[in-house]
Every structure is written in C-alpha cells, then in structure tokens.
XYZ file of C-alpha atoms in Angstrom:
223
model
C -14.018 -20.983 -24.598
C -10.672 -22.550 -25.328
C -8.749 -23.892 -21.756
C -5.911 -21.763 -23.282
C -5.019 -18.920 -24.609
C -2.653 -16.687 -25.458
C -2.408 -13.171 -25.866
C 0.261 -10.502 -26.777
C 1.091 -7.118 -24.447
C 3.452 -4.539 -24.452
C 5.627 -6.351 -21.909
C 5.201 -9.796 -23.202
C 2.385 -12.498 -23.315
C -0.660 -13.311 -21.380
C -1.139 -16.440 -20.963
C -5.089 -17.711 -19.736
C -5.965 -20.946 -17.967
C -10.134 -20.810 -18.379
C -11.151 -21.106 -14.645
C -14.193 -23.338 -15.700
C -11.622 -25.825 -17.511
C -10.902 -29.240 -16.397
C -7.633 -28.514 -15.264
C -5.741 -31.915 -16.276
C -7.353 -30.861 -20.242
C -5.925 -27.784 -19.696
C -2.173 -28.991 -18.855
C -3.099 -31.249 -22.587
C -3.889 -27.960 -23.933
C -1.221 -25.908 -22.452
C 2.053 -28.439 -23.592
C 0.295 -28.900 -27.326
C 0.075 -24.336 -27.514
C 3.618 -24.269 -26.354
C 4.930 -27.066 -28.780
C 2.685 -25.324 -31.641
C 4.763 -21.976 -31.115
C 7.773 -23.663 -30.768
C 7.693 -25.575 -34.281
C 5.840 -22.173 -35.656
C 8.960 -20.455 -34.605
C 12.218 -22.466 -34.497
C 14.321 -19.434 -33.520
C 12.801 -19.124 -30.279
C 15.458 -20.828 -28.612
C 18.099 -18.247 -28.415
C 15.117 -15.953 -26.960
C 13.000 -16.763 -24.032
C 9.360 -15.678 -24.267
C 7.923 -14.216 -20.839
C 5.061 -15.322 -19.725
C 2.365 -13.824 -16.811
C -0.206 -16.659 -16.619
C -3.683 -15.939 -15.135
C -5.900 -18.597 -14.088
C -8.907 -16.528 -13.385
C -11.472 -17.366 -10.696
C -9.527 -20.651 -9.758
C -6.707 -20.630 -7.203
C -3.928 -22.995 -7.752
C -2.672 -25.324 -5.337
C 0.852 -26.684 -4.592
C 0.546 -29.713 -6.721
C -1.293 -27.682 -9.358
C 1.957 -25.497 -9.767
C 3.857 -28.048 -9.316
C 1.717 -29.659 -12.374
C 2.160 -26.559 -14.187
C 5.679 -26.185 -13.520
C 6.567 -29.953 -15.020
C 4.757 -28.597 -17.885
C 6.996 -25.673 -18.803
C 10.532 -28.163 -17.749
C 10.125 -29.487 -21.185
C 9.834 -26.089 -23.042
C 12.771 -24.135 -21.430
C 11.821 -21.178 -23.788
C 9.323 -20.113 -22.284
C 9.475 -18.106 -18.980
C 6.358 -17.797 -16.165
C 7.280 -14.022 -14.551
C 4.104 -15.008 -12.301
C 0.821 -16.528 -11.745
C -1.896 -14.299 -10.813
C -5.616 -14.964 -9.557
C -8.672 -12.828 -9.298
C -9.292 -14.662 -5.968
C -6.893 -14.639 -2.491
C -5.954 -16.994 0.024
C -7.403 -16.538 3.703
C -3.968 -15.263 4.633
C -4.205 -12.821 1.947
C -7.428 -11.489 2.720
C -6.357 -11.609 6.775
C -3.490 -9.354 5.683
C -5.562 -7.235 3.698
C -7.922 -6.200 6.693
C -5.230 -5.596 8.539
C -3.691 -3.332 6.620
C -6.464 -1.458 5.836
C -7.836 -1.269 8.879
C -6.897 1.037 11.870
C -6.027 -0.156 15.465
C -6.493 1.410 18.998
C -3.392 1.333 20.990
C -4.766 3.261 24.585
C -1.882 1.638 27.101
C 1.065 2.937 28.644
C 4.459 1.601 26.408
C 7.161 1.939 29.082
C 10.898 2.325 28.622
C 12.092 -1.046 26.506
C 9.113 -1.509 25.173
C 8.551 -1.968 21.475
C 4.544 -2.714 19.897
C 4.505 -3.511 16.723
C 1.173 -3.274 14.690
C 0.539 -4.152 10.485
C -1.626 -1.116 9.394
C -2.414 2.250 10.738
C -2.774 3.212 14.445
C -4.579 5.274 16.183
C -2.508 5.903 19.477
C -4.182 7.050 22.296
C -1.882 6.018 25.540
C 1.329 6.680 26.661
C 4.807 6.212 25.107
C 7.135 6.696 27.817
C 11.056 7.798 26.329
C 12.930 4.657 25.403
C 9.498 2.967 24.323
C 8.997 2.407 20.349
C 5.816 2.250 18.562
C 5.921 0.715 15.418
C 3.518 0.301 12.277
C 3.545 -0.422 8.865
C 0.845 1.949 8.091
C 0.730 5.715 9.166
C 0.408 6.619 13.193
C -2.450 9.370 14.460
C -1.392 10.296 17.629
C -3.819 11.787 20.295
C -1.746 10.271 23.137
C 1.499 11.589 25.035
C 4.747 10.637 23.227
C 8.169 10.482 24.412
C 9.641 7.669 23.103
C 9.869 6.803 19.161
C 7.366 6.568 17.028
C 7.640 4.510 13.482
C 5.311 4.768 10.750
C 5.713 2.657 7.461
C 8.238 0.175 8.453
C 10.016 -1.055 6.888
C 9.893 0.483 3.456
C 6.333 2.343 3.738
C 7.081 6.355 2.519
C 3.623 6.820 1.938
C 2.825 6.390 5.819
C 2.815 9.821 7.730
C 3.049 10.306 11.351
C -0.082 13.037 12.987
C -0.201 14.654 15.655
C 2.201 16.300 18.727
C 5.211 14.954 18.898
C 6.655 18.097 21.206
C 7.983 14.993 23.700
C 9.470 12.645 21.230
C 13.098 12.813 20.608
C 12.973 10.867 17.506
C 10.833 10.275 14.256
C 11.123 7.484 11.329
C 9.311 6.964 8.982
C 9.999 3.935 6.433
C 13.631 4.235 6.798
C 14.518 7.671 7.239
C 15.391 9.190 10.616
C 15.131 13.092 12.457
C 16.342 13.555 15.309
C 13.457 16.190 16.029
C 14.488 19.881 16.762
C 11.489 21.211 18.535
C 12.473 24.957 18.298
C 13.128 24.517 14.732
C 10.096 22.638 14.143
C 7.404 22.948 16.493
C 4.641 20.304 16.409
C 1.129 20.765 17.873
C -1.903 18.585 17.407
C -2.935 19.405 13.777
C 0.852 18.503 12.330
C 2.019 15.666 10.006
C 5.262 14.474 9.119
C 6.050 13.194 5.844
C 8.594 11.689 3.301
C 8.706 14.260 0.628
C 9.823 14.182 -2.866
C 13.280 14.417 -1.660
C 13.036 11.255 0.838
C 13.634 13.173 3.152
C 11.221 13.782 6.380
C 9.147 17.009 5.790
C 6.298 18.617 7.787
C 2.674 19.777 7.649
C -0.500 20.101 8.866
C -3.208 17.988 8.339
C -5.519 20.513 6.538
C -3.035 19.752 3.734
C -2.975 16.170 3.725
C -4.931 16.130 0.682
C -2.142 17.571 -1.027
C 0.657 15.808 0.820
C -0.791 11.993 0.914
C -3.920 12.147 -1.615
C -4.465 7.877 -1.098
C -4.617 8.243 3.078
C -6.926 11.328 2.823
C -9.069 9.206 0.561
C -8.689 6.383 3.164
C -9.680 8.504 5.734
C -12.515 10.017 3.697
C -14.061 6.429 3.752
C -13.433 5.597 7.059
C-alpha cells in the first residue's frame, strides 16, 4: 500500500497517511504527490485545493504536525481543513465517558450554590431556590427542586429536563429561558421539557420521548 494517497469527494480531497508507513517516508512521499499535482496542474495557484487528511490507526503528535505542517509551507495551494484519526487521546476518551455516562447528584444544593456536571444527571437531592444545577447533558429529576435547573449548557438543544419542576421558578435549557408558569403549565413526575422545532422550550411527557428526543430514548434504551 502506497504511504499516500489521494482521493477525490464531493467536498474536496481525501488525503491518506498509511498508518503502517514509516512516517519520515511518508513526509518524502507526501511533498513529491503535492509537487506532482502542482506541475500536473499549473493553474492551481489561483485556487486552493482542500484537504481532510486521515492518518488512520496512528495518532499524530505535536512534532508530527508540526512535521506535517512544514510540509504543506512550501505548497501554499493546498489547504488541510483537518486531521482526523480512527484512534483518541486519553482526554478524549475521559470526555467521552463522561458524557455518555449518567451521574448521581443525592445532596442538598443550598441558596448560592451552583454544581456543574459534563453529561446527564440523575438528581435525586435537594435544590433549594437560588441554587443552580447545571449539565451539559439532559437532567432526570426525582429530587425536590426550587432553584434552577440547566440542561445542555451551553449550546446542548437536544438535552431535555424530566421530571417535577412544580417548585422551580426557572428552566434553561441550552440557551433558552422560561420563567415557568405553573398554572399554565403544570408539571408532575412523568413531564419533560424540551427545545422544539421552534427553539423555543416546549413540554411533554416522557411516554413521548421517543418522539420528542429519538437519540436519548435510544440512550436510555441501552442504559
């Protein structure tokens, strides 16, 4: 298998670095391809060529990019959009589980208080008023709430929030706000709020989630 290659999509070009190359051969490779197409086609220099480079199985470090980047300083033509791997960092993958995992929260969260948590939680304490929880997943809530509760912060509108809320004064969710109305909307311990099509917040019950969130009722399916 060649240490490079290139290949055309509908947005641009693919370009491969074989994960089993020898990595300085593949820079040799990589600078003669690029000079190739650039003689092969002259006109190139009015138009820059996009490129999303892959390197497979093999996970670049700095002075690997910064290898690669020295590389594509002498053809100014061509443009890396971004490098992607089929592996991930150990801050990646830390990330990962916690986003996809759900956390207990069972304490009392007293007036000034603010807990902030990356994924969903499962909230089983007390939020006094004045108190925020905050997530960047979606918030089950089997506890008593009074303060404010956050789900997808900061930009999350597929996060929902379930459960009562008949205490809280307030509801966001990613970064829309209700100041809750609890005659107009009444919650009990089925409901879910939502962002709807309109991006605004809607509400539910959780016997339609399916409907309503179709990639958190698969989530929970698996759970």
């Amino acid at each position: 298998m060649d240490a490079v290659t290139l290949r055309g999509r509908k947005e641009g070009f693919e370009l491969n670095i074989d994960a089993g190359a020898d990595f300085d051969q593949a820079l040799v490779a990589l600078a003669e391809l690029l000079n190739k197409i650039r003689l092969e086609q002259p006109q190139l220099g009015s138009n820059q060529i996009e490129l999303e480079l892959t390197t497979g199985r093999r996970l670049l470090n700095d002075a690997q990019k910064q290898a690669l980047a020295t590389v594509f300083e002498q053809f100014p033509e061509f443009n890396v959009t971004s490098i992607q791997s089929e592996v991930m960092t150990i801050e990646q993958a830390e990330i990962d589980r916690r986003e996809n995992s759900i956390h207990v929260e069972p304490n009392v969260l007293r007036s000034g208080q603010e807990v902030n948590y990356v994924g969903d939680v499962l909230f089983v304490g007390n939020l006094h008023q004045g108190a925020m929880l905050k997530a960047t997943g979606s918030i089950f809530v089997l506890g008593e709430v009074a303060g404010i509760v956050h789900a997808g912060f900061p930009d999350n509108a597929e996060a929902v929030v379930a459960g009562d809320l008949s205490h809280a004064l307030q509801l966001r969710i990613a970064d829309a706000v209700e100041i809750l109305d609890h005659q107009k909307t009444p919650f009990m311990a089925q409901s879910v709020s939502f962002i709807n099509d309109l991006h605004v917040i809607d509400y539910g019950e959780l016997t339609d989630l399916k409907q309503i969130n179709p990639k958190l009722y698969r989530k929970m399916k698996e759970q």
